Tab-separated table of C-alpha atoms in Angstrom:
chain	number	residue	atom	x	y	z
A	15	MET	CA	122.428	66.734	139.492
A	16	ILE	CA	123.147	67.424	136.038
A	17	ASN	CA	123.652	63.937	134.214
A	18	GLN	CA	126.084	63.417	131.300
A	19	TYR	CA	123.373	64.007	128.425
A	20	PHE	CA	121.656	66.970	129.829
A	21	PHE	CA	125.320	68.435	130.417
A	22	HIS	CA	126.730	67.578	126.902
A	23	TYR	CA	123.074	69.021	125.452
A	24	LEU	CA	124.262	72.198	127.293
A	25	VAL	CA	127.566	72.595	126.012
A	26	PHE	CA	126.275	71.894	122.590
A	27	SER	CA	123.635	74.701	122.984
A	28	MET	CA	126.522	77.158	123.971
A	29	ASN	CA	129.024	76.773	121.101
A	30	LEU	CA	125.651	76.979	118.856
A	31	SER	CA	124.466	80.388	120.445
A	32	THR	CA	128.683	81.637	120.693
A	33	ASN	CA	129.399	80.296	117.307
A	34	ASN	CA	126.177	81.733	116.029
A	35	VAL	CA	126.811	85.463	117.499
A	36	SER	CA	127.478	86.766	113.868
A	37	VAL	CA	123.573	86.903	113.497
A	38	LEU	CA	123.811	89.618	116.075
A	39	GLN	CA	126.466	91.327	114.922
A	40	LEU	CA	125.935	95.271	113.996
A	41	ASN	CA	125.240	96.328	110.744
A	42	SER	CA	125.110	99.557	109.127
A	43	GLN	CA	121.413	100.577	110.480
A	44	PRO	CA	120.295	100.748	114.023
A	45	PRO	CA	118.658	97.730	115.265
A	46	THR	CA	114.684	97.166	114.596
A	47	ILE	CA	112.041	97.536	117.613
A	48	TYR	CA	111.882	93.855	116.978
A	49	GLU	CA	115.424	93.368	117.058
A	50	ILE	CA	115.560	95.340	120.531
A	51	LEU	CA	112.772	93.133	121.851
A	52	ARG	CA	113.920	90.035	121.285
A	53	PHE	CA	117.281	91.090	123.165
A	54	ALA	CA	115.559	92.415	125.966
A	55	LEU	CA	112.452	90.218	126.415
A	56	PRO	CA	115.161	87.527	127.850
A	57	LEU	CA	116.836	89.887	130.456
A	58	VAL	CA	113.168	90.757	131.419
A	59	LEU	CA	112.505	86.930	131.660
A	60	GLY	CA	116.049	86.530	133.576
A	61	LEU	CA	115.511	89.197	135.834
A	62	VAL	CA	112.065	87.870	136.976
A	63	THR	CA	113.486	84.633	137.672
A	64	ASN	CA	115.741	86.069	140.060
A	65	ALA	CA	113.434	88.180	141.589
A	66	LEU	CA	111.490	84.689	141.617
A	67	MET	CA	114.677	82.392	143.665
A	68	ASN	CA	114.048	85.001	146.542
A	69	LEU	CA	110.285	84.788	146.393
A	70	THR	CA	110.884	81.477	147.101
A	71	ASP	CA	113.022	81.519	149.741
A	72	THR	CA	110.294	83.966	151.709
A	73	ILE	CA	107.690	81.528	151.089
A	74	PHE	CA	109.706	78.435	152.758
A	75	MET	CA	110.845	80.414	155.375
A	76	GLY	CA	106.704	81.384	156.126
A	77	TRP	CA	106.575	77.816	156.608
A	78	LEU	CA	109.181	77.469	159.464
A	79	GLY	CA	107.800	80.298	161.210
A	80	ALA	CA	107.459	84.285	162.221
A	81	ALA	CA	110.972	84.117	163.333
A	82	GLN	CA	112.663	82.844	160.579
A	83	LEU	CA	110.245	84.531	158.265
A	84	ALA	CA	111.255	87.862	160.470
A	85	ALA	CA	115.024	87.164	159.804
A	86	ILE	CA	116.014	85.541	155.997
A	87	PRO	CA	115.189	89.373	154.385
A	88	PHE	CA	116.902	91.024	156.845
A	89	ALA	CA	119.960	89.035	156.811
A	90	ALA	CA	119.386	89.315	152.812
A	91	GLY	CA	118.991	93.023	152.822
A	92	ILE	CA	122.144	93.133	155.050
A	93	TYR	CA	123.775	90.921	152.714
A	94	LEU	CA	122.503	92.709	149.624
A	95	ILE	CA	124.203	96.393	151.004
A	96	GLY	CA	127.817	94.784	150.977
A	97	TRP	CA	127.288	92.664	147.592
A	98	ILE	CA	125.761	95.180	145.429
A	99	LEU	CA	128.754	97.447	144.851
A	100	MET	CA	130.505	94.158	143.844
A	101	VAL	CA	127.905	93.575	141.284
A	102	GLY	CA	128.083	96.953	139.643
A	103	ILE	CA	131.678	96.401	139.242
A	104	MET	CA	130.754	93.021	137.650
A	105	ARG	CA	128.407	94.948	135.385
A	106	SER	CA	130.984	97.087	134.343
A	107	SER	CA	132.425	94.600	132.138
A	108	ILE	CA	130.204	95.160	129.511
A	109	SER	CA	131.660	98.616	128.835
A	110	PHE	CA	135.056	97.044	128.119
A	111	ILE	CA	133.552	93.553	126.452
A	112	ALA	CA	131.068	95.229	123.838
A	113	ARG	CA	133.696	98.027	122.678
A	114	LEU	CA	135.839	95.180	122.441
A	115	PHE	CA	133.752	92.908	120.097
A	116	GLY	CA	132.318	95.710	118.181
A	117	ALA	CA	136.018	96.158	117.276
A	118	LYS	CA	136.434	93.501	116.194
A	119	GLU	CA	139.108	92.655	118.766
A	120	LYS	CA	138.055	89.600	120.564
A	121	HIS	CA	141.130	88.251	121.240
A	122	LYS	CA	141.440	90.894	124.117
A	123	ILE	CA	138.204	89.876	125.797
A	124	GLY	CA	139.782	86.779	127.259
A	125	SER	CA	142.145	88.866	129.453
A	126	ILE	CA	139.239	91.149	130.455
A	127	LEU	CA	137.651	88.435	131.726
A	128	PHE	CA	140.652	86.962	133.808
A	129	HIS	CA	141.053	90.332	135.563
A	130	TYR	CA	137.143	90.426	136.731
A	131	GLN	CA	137.302	86.734	137.642
A	132	LEU	CA	140.061	88.075	140.328
A	133	LEU	CA	138.184	90.878	141.151
A	134	ALA	CA	134.822	88.638	141.784
A	135	ILE	CA	137.159	85.866	143.681
A	136	MET	CA	138.388	89.011	146.004
A	137	GLY	CA	134.695	89.502	146.631
A	138	LEU	CA	134.586	87.133	148.844
A	139	PRO	CA	136.906	88.112	151.840
A	140	LEU	CA	135.460	91.447	151.291
A	141	LEU	CA	132.035	90.382	152.457
A	142	LEU	CA	133.397	88.169	155.126
A	143	LEU	CA	135.332	91.195	156.658
A	144	TYR	CA	131.859	93.321	156.423
A	145	ILE	CA	129.095	91.184	157.540
A	146	GLN	CA	131.063	91.224	160.577
A	147	SER	CA	129.405	94.497	161.225
A	148	PHE	CA	126.052	92.054	161.776
A	149	PRO	CA	125.779	92.722	165.526
A	150	ILE	CA	125.439	96.968	164.751
A	151	PHE	CA	122.328	96.049	162.321
A	152	SER	CA	121.350	93.840	164.949
A	153	GLN	CA	121.608	96.390	167.705
A	154	LEU	CA	119.994	99.385	165.049
A	155	ALA	CA	116.825	97.267	163.985
A	156	GLN	CA	116.232	95.684	167.497
A	157	LEU	CA	116.090	92.217	166.425
A	158	SER	CA	114.496	90.130	168.895
A	159	PRO	CA	117.221	87.120	170.349
A	160	MET	CA	115.891	84.505	168.239
A	161	VAL	CA	115.412	86.974	165.108
A	162	ALA	CA	119.458	87.549	165.865
A	163	GLU	CA	120.044	84.023	165.756
A	164	TYR	CA	118.667	82.695	162.594
A	165	ALA	CA	119.642	85.746	160.460
A	166	TRP	CA	123.463	85.580	161.736
A	167	SER	CA	123.306	82.022	160.704
A	168	TYR	CA	121.812	82.297	157.359
A	169	LEU	CA	124.238	85.623	156.249
A	170	GLN	CA	127.390	83.333	158.087
A	171	VAL	CA	126.662	80.577	155.157
A	172	LEU	CA	125.201	82.675	152.643
A	173	VAL	CA	128.645	85.101	152.221
A	174	TRP	CA	130.472	81.706	151.015
A	175	GLY	CA	128.716	81.702	147.900
A	176	THR	CA	129.963	84.957	147.112
A	177	ALA	CA	132.364	84.164	144.337
A	178	PHE	CA	129.910	81.873	142.532
A	179	THR	CA	127.073	84.935	142.629
A	180	LEU	CA	129.591	87.427	141.369
A	181	LEU	CA	131.119	85.042	138.588
A	182	LEU	CA	127.719	84.187	137.320
A	183	ILE	CA	126.795	87.870	136.957
A	184	LEU	CA	130.073	88.390	135.406
A	185	TYR	CA	129.520	85.716	132.830
A	186	THR	CA	125.781	86.703	132.361
A	187	SER	CA	127.254	90.090	131.173
A	188	PHE	CA	129.830	88.719	129.206
A	189	TYR	CA	127.275	87.305	126.717
A	190	GLN	CA	124.727	90.138	127.325
A	191	ALA	CA	127.625	92.409	125.655
A	192	ILE	CA	128.297	90.453	122.706
A	193	GLY	CA	124.261	90.076	122.051
A	194	ASN	CA	123.364	87.459	123.294
A	195	SER	CA	120.622	87.367	126.286
A	196	THR	CA	118.712	84.051	125.559
A	197	PHE	CA	121.530	81.656	127.038
A	198	PRO	CA	121.878	83.827	130.672
A	199	MET	CA	117.842	83.226	130.748
A	200	TYR	CA	118.125	79.836	130.673
A	201	ILE	CA	120.896	79.342	132.770
A	202	SER	CA	119.068	81.672	135.657
A	203	LEU	CA	115.776	79.449	134.671
A	204	ILE	CA	118.247	76.248	135.655
A	205	VAL	CA	119.555	78.167	138.772
A	206	LEU	CA	115.663	79.172	139.734
A	207	VAL	CA	114.940	75.105	139.230
A	208	ILE	CA	117.658	74.167	141.328
A	209	ASN	CA	117.123	76.166	143.895
A	210	VAL	CA	113.707	75.684	144.407
A	211	ILE	CA	114.512	71.999	144.630
A	212	LEU	CA	117.160	72.169	146.943
A	213	ASP	CA	115.075	74.494	149.296
A	214	TYR	CA	112.308	72.012	150.050
A	215	ALA	CA	115.299	69.109	150.235
A	216	LEU	CA	117.874	71.285	152.474
A	217	ILE	CA	115.204	73.329	154.812
A	218	PHE	CA	112.501	70.175	155.802
A	219	GLY	CA	115.025	67.294	155.488
A	220	LYS	CA	113.410	65.614	152.477
A	221	TRP	CA	114.920	62.718	150.039
A	222	GLY	CA	117.588	61.658	152.575
A	223	MET	CA	119.162	65.437	153.302
A	224	PRO	CA	119.705	66.821	156.452
A	225	ALA	CA	116.992	69.063	157.681
A	226	LEU	CA	119.179	72.507	158.010
A	227	GLY	CA	116.170	74.821	158.530
A	228	VAL	CA	117.349	78.459	157.267
A	229	ALA	CA	120.895	77.481	156.873
A	230	GLY	CA	119.550	75.316	154.309
A	231	SER	CA	118.275	77.952	152.448
A	232	ALA	CA	121.646	79.678	152.280
A	233	TYR	CA	123.152	76.213	150.876
A	234	ALA	CA	120.535	75.946	148.231
A	235	THR	CA	121.025	79.459	146.740
A	236	ILE	CA	124.777	78.405	147.330
A	237	LEU	CA	124.562	75.217	145.251
A	238	ALA	CA	122.234	76.553	142.608
A	239	GLN	CA	124.160	79.360	141.585
A	240	ALA	CA	127.690	77.592	141.620
A	241	VAL	CA	126.225	75.406	139.280
A	242	GLY	CA	125.044	77.853	137.006
A	243	ALA	CA	128.514	79.646	136.996
A	244	PHE	CA	129.841	76.185	136.331
A	245	VAL	CA	127.965	75.627	133.327
A	246	MET	CA	128.715	78.916	132.183
A	247	LEU	CA	132.054	78.351	132.812
A	248	ILE	CA	132.610	75.090	130.657
A	249	THR	CA	130.552	76.314	127.888
A	250	LEU	CA	133.007	79.756	127.999
A	251	ILE	CA	136.421	77.345	127.553
A	252	SER	CA	135.352	75.436	124.975
A	253	ALA	CA	138.283	74.762	122.361
A	254	GLU	CA	136.805	77.296	119.795
A	255	ASN	CA	135.671	79.894	122.363
A	256	ARG	CA	138.960	79.749	123.959
A	257	GLN	CA	140.778	80.457	120.694
A	258	GLN	CA	138.485	82.927	119.506
A	259	PHE	CA	138.060	85.458	122.788
A	260	HIS	CA	141.656	84.222	123.900
A	261	LEU	CA	140.660	82.712	127.031
A	262	ARG	CA	143.035	81.968	129.585
A	263	TYR	CA	143.422	79.973	132.721
A	264	TRP	CA	146.222	82.477	134.018
A	265	GLN	CA	148.057	85.686	133.150
A	266	ARG	CA	150.447	87.970	134.743
A	267	PRO	CA	147.876	90.515	136.742
A	268	ASP	CA	148.088	93.822	134.703
A	269	MET	CA	147.630	96.372	137.304
A	270	ASN	CA	146.861	99.223	135.068
A	271	LEU	CA	144.160	97.517	133.544
A	272	LEU	CA	142.998	96.560	136.909
A	273	LYS	CA	142.958	100.386	138.096
A	274	GLN	CA	141.152	101.057	134.836
A	275	ILE	CA	138.311	98.380	135.589
A	276	PHE	CA	138.211	100.036	138.797
A	277	TRP	CA	138.244	103.642	137.639
A	278	VAL	CA	135.143	102.383	135.524
A	279	GLY	CA	133.362	99.701	137.784
A	280	PHE	CA	133.718	101.159	141.475
A	281	PRO	CA	131.694	104.378	140.438
A	282	GLN	CA	128.880	102.290	138.678
A	283	GLY	CA	128.778	99.665	141.928
A	284	LEU	CA	128.735	103.072	144.403
A	285	GLY	CA	125.710	104.593	142.024
A	286	ASP	CA	123.852	101.062	142.480
A	287	PHE	CA	124.765	100.966	146.534
A	288	THR	CA	123.248	104.192	147.070
A	289	GLU	CA	120.527	103.957	145.120
A	290	LEU	CA	119.830	100.830	147.377
A	291	ILE	CA	119.977	103.087	149.888
A	292	ALA	CA	118.084	105.778	149.374
A	293	TRP	CA	115.210	103.113	148.885
A	294	VAL	CA	115.828	101.753	152.695
A	295	GLY	CA	115.922	105.375	153.580
A	296	LEU	CA	112.541	106.102	152.334
A	297	SER	CA	111.119	103.177	154.276
A	298	VAL	CA	112.977	104.528	157.542
A	299	ILE	CA	111.174	107.938	156.818
A	300	ALA	CA	107.948	106.415	155.938
A	301	GLY	CA	108.214	103.956	159.051
A	302	ARG	CA	108.281	107.129	161.407
A	303	LEU	CA	104.750	108.012	159.833
A	304	GLY	CA	103.657	104.638	161.932
A	305	ASP	CA	102.626	101.202	160.976
A	306	THR	CA	99.899	102.131	158.977
A	307	ALA	CA	102.055	104.545	156.528
A	308	LEU	CA	104.606	101.698	156.279
A	309	ALA	CA	102.613	99.252	155.166
A	310	ALA	CA	100.985	101.240	152.613
A	311	ASN	CA	104.604	102.567	151.623
A	312	ASN	CA	105.899	98.513	151.468
A	313	ILE	CA	102.987	97.350	149.188
A	314	GLY	CA	104.231	100.388	146.794
A	315	MET	CA	108.034	99.354	147.198
A	316	GLN	CA	106.846	95.842	146.262
A	317	PHE	CA	105.208	97.370	143.068
A	318	THR	CA	108.648	99.617	142.126
A	319	LEU	CA	110.915	96.382	142.696
A	320	VAL	CA	108.723	94.629	139.713
A	321	LEU	CA	108.199	97.290	137.300
A	322	PHE	CA	111.321	98.851	137.167
A	323	LEU	CA	112.912	95.551	135.692
A	324	PRO	CA	111.966	96.167	131.826
A	325	GLY	CA	113.130	99.398	132.258
A	326	LEU	CA	116.499	97.791	134.007
A	327	ALA	CA	116.819	95.264	130.977
A	328	LEU	CA	116.122	98.275	128.361
A	329	GLY	CA	118.922	99.707	130.141
A	330	ILE	CA	121.194	96.392	129.424
A	331	THR	CA	120.052	96.127	126.221
A	332	ALA	CA	121.288	100.162	125.253
A	333	ALA	CA	124.269	99.560	127.129
A	334	SER	CA	125.354	96.632	125.189
A	335	TYR	CA	124.467	98.179	122.023
A	336	THR	CA	126.309	101.224	122.745
A	337	GLY	CA	129.185	99.615	123.597
A	338	ARG	CA	129.616	97.579	120.774
A	339	PHE	CA	128.620	100.892	118.166
A	340	LEU	CA	131.604	102.697	119.418
A	341	GLY	CA	133.603	99.859	119.370
A	342	GLU	CA	132.973	100.030	115.909
A	343	ASN	CA	133.364	103.795	115.953
A	344	ARG	CA	129.955	104.720	115.070
A	345	PRO	CA	128.377	106.583	117.889
A	346	GLU	CA	125.818	108.204	115.382
A	347	LEU	CA	123.977	104.871	115.760
A	348	ALA	CA	124.406	104.323	119.009
A	349	ARG	CA	122.252	107.429	119.683
A	350	LEU	CA	119.888	106.250	117.273
A	351	THR	CA	119.703	103.149	119.164
A	352	THR	CA	119.223	104.636	122.886
A	353	TYR	CA	116.709	107.012	121.473
A	354	LYS	CA	114.750	104.071	119.768
A	355	ILE	CA	115.088	102.114	123.165
A	356	LEU	CA	113.994	105.155	125.366
A	357	SER	CA	111.182	105.384	123.156
A	358	ILE	CA	110.146	101.706	123.352
A	359	GLY	CA	110.700	102.535	127.721
A	360	GLY	CA	108.339	105.191	127.374
A	361	LEU	CA	105.600	103.517	125.840
A	362	TYR	CA	105.591	100.740	128.260
A	363	MET	CA	105.891	102.953	131.390
A	364	GLY	CA	103.192	105.322	129.816
A	365	ILE	CA	100.842	102.407	129.430
A	366	LEU	CA	101.840	100.882	132.561
A	367	GLY	CA	100.902	104.699	134.600
A	368	ILE	CA	97.288	104.049	133.130
A	369	PRO	CA	96.059	101.034	135.867
A	370	LEU	CA	98.330	102.346	138.575
A	371	TRP	CA	95.996	105.582	138.289
A	372	PHE	CA	92.968	104.134	137.904
A	373	PHE	CA	93.009	100.648	139.488
A	374	GLY	CA	95.570	101.442	142.526
A	375	ALA	CA	92.679	100.532	145.085
A	376	GLU	CA	91.920	97.256	144.014
A	377	ILE	CA	95.614	96.472	143.421
A	378	ALA	CA	96.635	97.413	147.193
A	379	ARG	CA	93.406	94.932	147.898
A	380	LEU	CA	95.114	91.733	146.713
A	381	PHE	CA	97.956	92.973	149.987
A	382	THR	CA	95.253	93.842	152.724
A	383	GLU	CA	91.654	94.262	153.427
A	384	ASP	CA	92.528	97.482	155.929
A	385	ILE	CA	90.778	100.701	154.179
A	386	VAL	CA	93.026	103.159	155.632
A	387	ILE	CA	96.491	101.168	154.189
A	388	ILE	CA	94.210	100.643	151.127
A	389	THR	CA	93.712	104.811	150.880
A	390	GLU	CA	97.184	105.411	151.407
A	391	ALA	CA	98.453	102.825	149.000
A	392	THR	CA	96.309	104.348	146.459
A	393	TYR	CA	97.710	107.901	146.577
A	394	VAL	CA	101.261	106.123	146.265
A	395	PHE	CA	100.321	104.302	143.181
A	396	LYS	CA	99.064	107.775	141.615
A	397	VAL	CA	102.099	109.206	141.957
A	398	MET	CA	103.814	106.429	140.652
A	399	ALA	CA	102.035	106.719	137.537
A	400	LEU	CA	102.908	110.100	137.188
A	401	TYR	CA	106.741	109.269	137.787
A	402	GLN	CA	106.757	106.329	135.592
A	403	LEU	CA	108.415	108.006	132.065
A	404	PHE	CA	110.796	109.876	134.269
A	405	ASP	CA	112.314	106.758	135.762
A	406	CYS	CA	112.377	104.985	132.588
A	407	ILE	CA	114.593	107.605	131.250
A	408	GLY	CA	116.700	107.737	134.395
A	409	ILE	CA	117.405	103.952	134.499
A	410	ILE	CA	118.099	103.689	130.710
A	411	ILE	CA	120.409	106.568	129.942
A	412	ARG	CA	122.550	106.040	133.310
A	413	ALA	CA	122.940	102.248	131.892
A	414	THR	CA	123.918	103.563	128.092
A	415	LEU	CA	126.417	105.761	130.003
A	416	ASN	CA	127.693	102.829	132.136
A	417	GLY	CA	127.749	101.094	128.775
A	418	ALA	CA	130.078	103.763	126.958
A	419	GLY	CA	132.122	104.121	130.410
A	420	ASP	CA	131.132	107.351	131.531
A	421	THR	CA	130.047	106.325	135.296
A	422	ARG	CA	131.570	109.069	137.552
A	423	ILE	CA	129.544	112.078	136.560
A	424	PRO	CA	126.405	110.305	136.394
A	425	THR	CA	126.780	108.838	140.031
A	426	LEU	CA	128.129	112.242	140.858
A	427	PHE	CA	124.489	113.446	139.875
A	428	LEU	CA	122.822	110.204	141.594
A	429	LEU	CA	124.437	111.126	144.931
A	430	ALA	CA	123.678	114.670	144.277
A	431	CYS	CA	119.910	114.169	143.378
A	432	ILE	CA	119.043	111.700	146.569
A	433	LEU	CA	120.868	114.774	149.290
A	434	ILE	CA	119.951	117.463	147.744
A	435	VAL	CA	116.570	116.199	145.984
A	436	MET	CA	114.621	113.352	147.288
A	437	PHE	CA	115.223	113.486	151.297
A	438	PRO	CA	114.668	116.860	152.022
A	439	LEU	CA	111.565	117.264	149.993
A	440	SER	CA	110.169	113.904	151.194
A	441	ILE	CA	110.645	114.985	154.372
A	442	ILE	CA	109.374	118.742	153.796
A	443	PHE	CA	106.155	117.567	151.776
A	444	SER	CA	105.662	114.789	154.438
A	445	LEU	CA	105.064	117.905	156.544
A	446	PHE	CA	102.552	119.846	154.840
A	447	ILE	CA	100.559	117.205	152.648
A	448	THR	CA	97.951	115.071	153.821
A	449	PRO	CA	98.518	112.106	153.582
A	450	PRO	CA	102.072	112.624	154.546
A	451	LEU	CA	103.013	109.360	152.630
A	452	MET	CA	101.612	110.952	149.787
A	453	GLY	CA	104.326	113.486	150.521
A	454	ILE	CA	107.206	111.548	150.527
A	455	TRP	CA	106.743	110.101	147.457
A	456	LEU	CA	105.948	113.823	146.157
A	457	GLY	CA	109.277	114.326	146.889
A	458	THR	CA	110.192	111.215	145.375
A	459	PHE	CA	108.319	112.323	142.049
A	460	VAL	CA	110.366	115.574	142.077
A	461	TYR	CA	113.710	113.817	142.488
A	462	MET	CA	112.851	111.489	139.751
A	463	VAL	CA	112.042	114.101	137.253
A	464	VAL	CA	115.041	116.049	138.545
A	465	LEU	CA	117.610	113.263	137.865
A	466	ALA	CA	116.361	111.978	134.116
A	467	MET	CA	116.802	115.612	133.155
A	468	LEU	CA	120.183	115.366	134.384
A	469	MET	CA	120.998	112.077	132.738
A	470	LEU	CA	119.757	113.607	129.333
A	471	TYR	CA	121.867	116.766	129.788
A	472	ARG	CA	125.033	114.763	130.419
A	473	TYR	CA	124.426	112.390	127.394
A	474	ARG	CA	123.343	115.376	125.375
A	475	SER	CA	126.690	116.935	126.231
A	476	ASN	CA	128.150	113.978	123.794
A	477	HIS	CA	130.993	113.490	126.747
A	478	TRP	CA	130.354	109.748	126.512
A	479	VAL	CA	131.433	109.604	122.660
A	480	THR	CA	134.867	110.885	123.447
A	481	ILE	CA	135.596	108.541	126.711
A	482	GLN	CA	138.516	105.916	125.446
A	483	LEU	CA	138.999	102.582	127.535
A	484	GLU	CA	142.868	101.836	127.293
A	485	THR	CA	142.398	98.449	125.876
A	486	ARG	CA	145.208	98.753	123.318
A	487	ALA	CA	147.791	97.664	125.896
A	488	ILE	CA	145.741	94.563	126.920
A	489	MET	CA	148.331	91.044	126.980
A	490	VAL	CA	147.428	88.906	124.004
């Protein structure tokens, strides 16, 4: 439990961070590399912290037994498929908030937050309806009755935390949009610590808590994220913030504003959803090659999930700067900043490719001693070393376009590349290249190259400069 002194400290710290946000205000020059890294590094740490939460849950489930270990990642994956669409909508708030902040129309931000909060709350009934499809997933995966029971028990509890998780993402996006990435990082650390403590207490029945097993893990996640969302909300509604951003507890919903939020946010969420399904589909293709190929593929996938986090952080950084510079009507500075961020990302990915190319076998040995799996995973790492730069370009440019409110065409490009390039080439290459798993990942490599070129083409068309977000009629 957060004691009174700690709570007051958090509120005091947050008041300092919002009152002093002027130090992050944009000027007539693009940000320096140091300023970009100072903004991006807390984002990376926050994303890593979120990944550690999932890892912690998996470790505790392994202590319970094999059935629980099989059930929880499966149930979490099903939840993620439906949840990630709403996450994309929440993250689209950066487009509106950053632009209003850059335009010095902070008093309109409260109305934007209110409408996004409505959508976050609406996420709960939508996810409750979605998880009723669990029996279909269970039958497709041919789960044993015990694993299915554990998975369903976990999913039934986890879904009730939907509003808390979405609000936490929304408030995190708010601070990122106005140039503050440090406070959300602290909140992520707090959520992680609470989650680990409650996991141990509620799963195994420690410190007088009931031993709830798999359901305890779900309760721990909900409670930890609820605390994070609550702390962020309390700091947001301090007197000065309410005045500065014109925050309100209630207003009459503006259907035109909700329509535009959906028009911008839904394609962004759909793109995230599509990309997730694409990687799941890639695993399905690899699974058809046998257990060895699937194991090697999973090793590569685990590294992909970690390696893209700095690229995602740089993408969020570019989106925030782009929105604020567009609000100031200075797209040329937005462009210079994006190219500078691309150079940072390219350098990071290029350096990262060196150990992947030369030490792939050593990395694979961290997971297994099977020489066949190690050999196939080594080929996967070599392909990953080749596509790192293009993956970086695709992630950063797509996030930048989203930050400008350009979400529909980039999402169409993503869909087209997955359906026309990624899946067909992965299947065809796996038939003619040995080992077949390398063929699958070479198809992914071509997909990364094509997608990066299309995103660059869209960015260089300058359409994102002309996009107008209808915020003039917002009620204040």
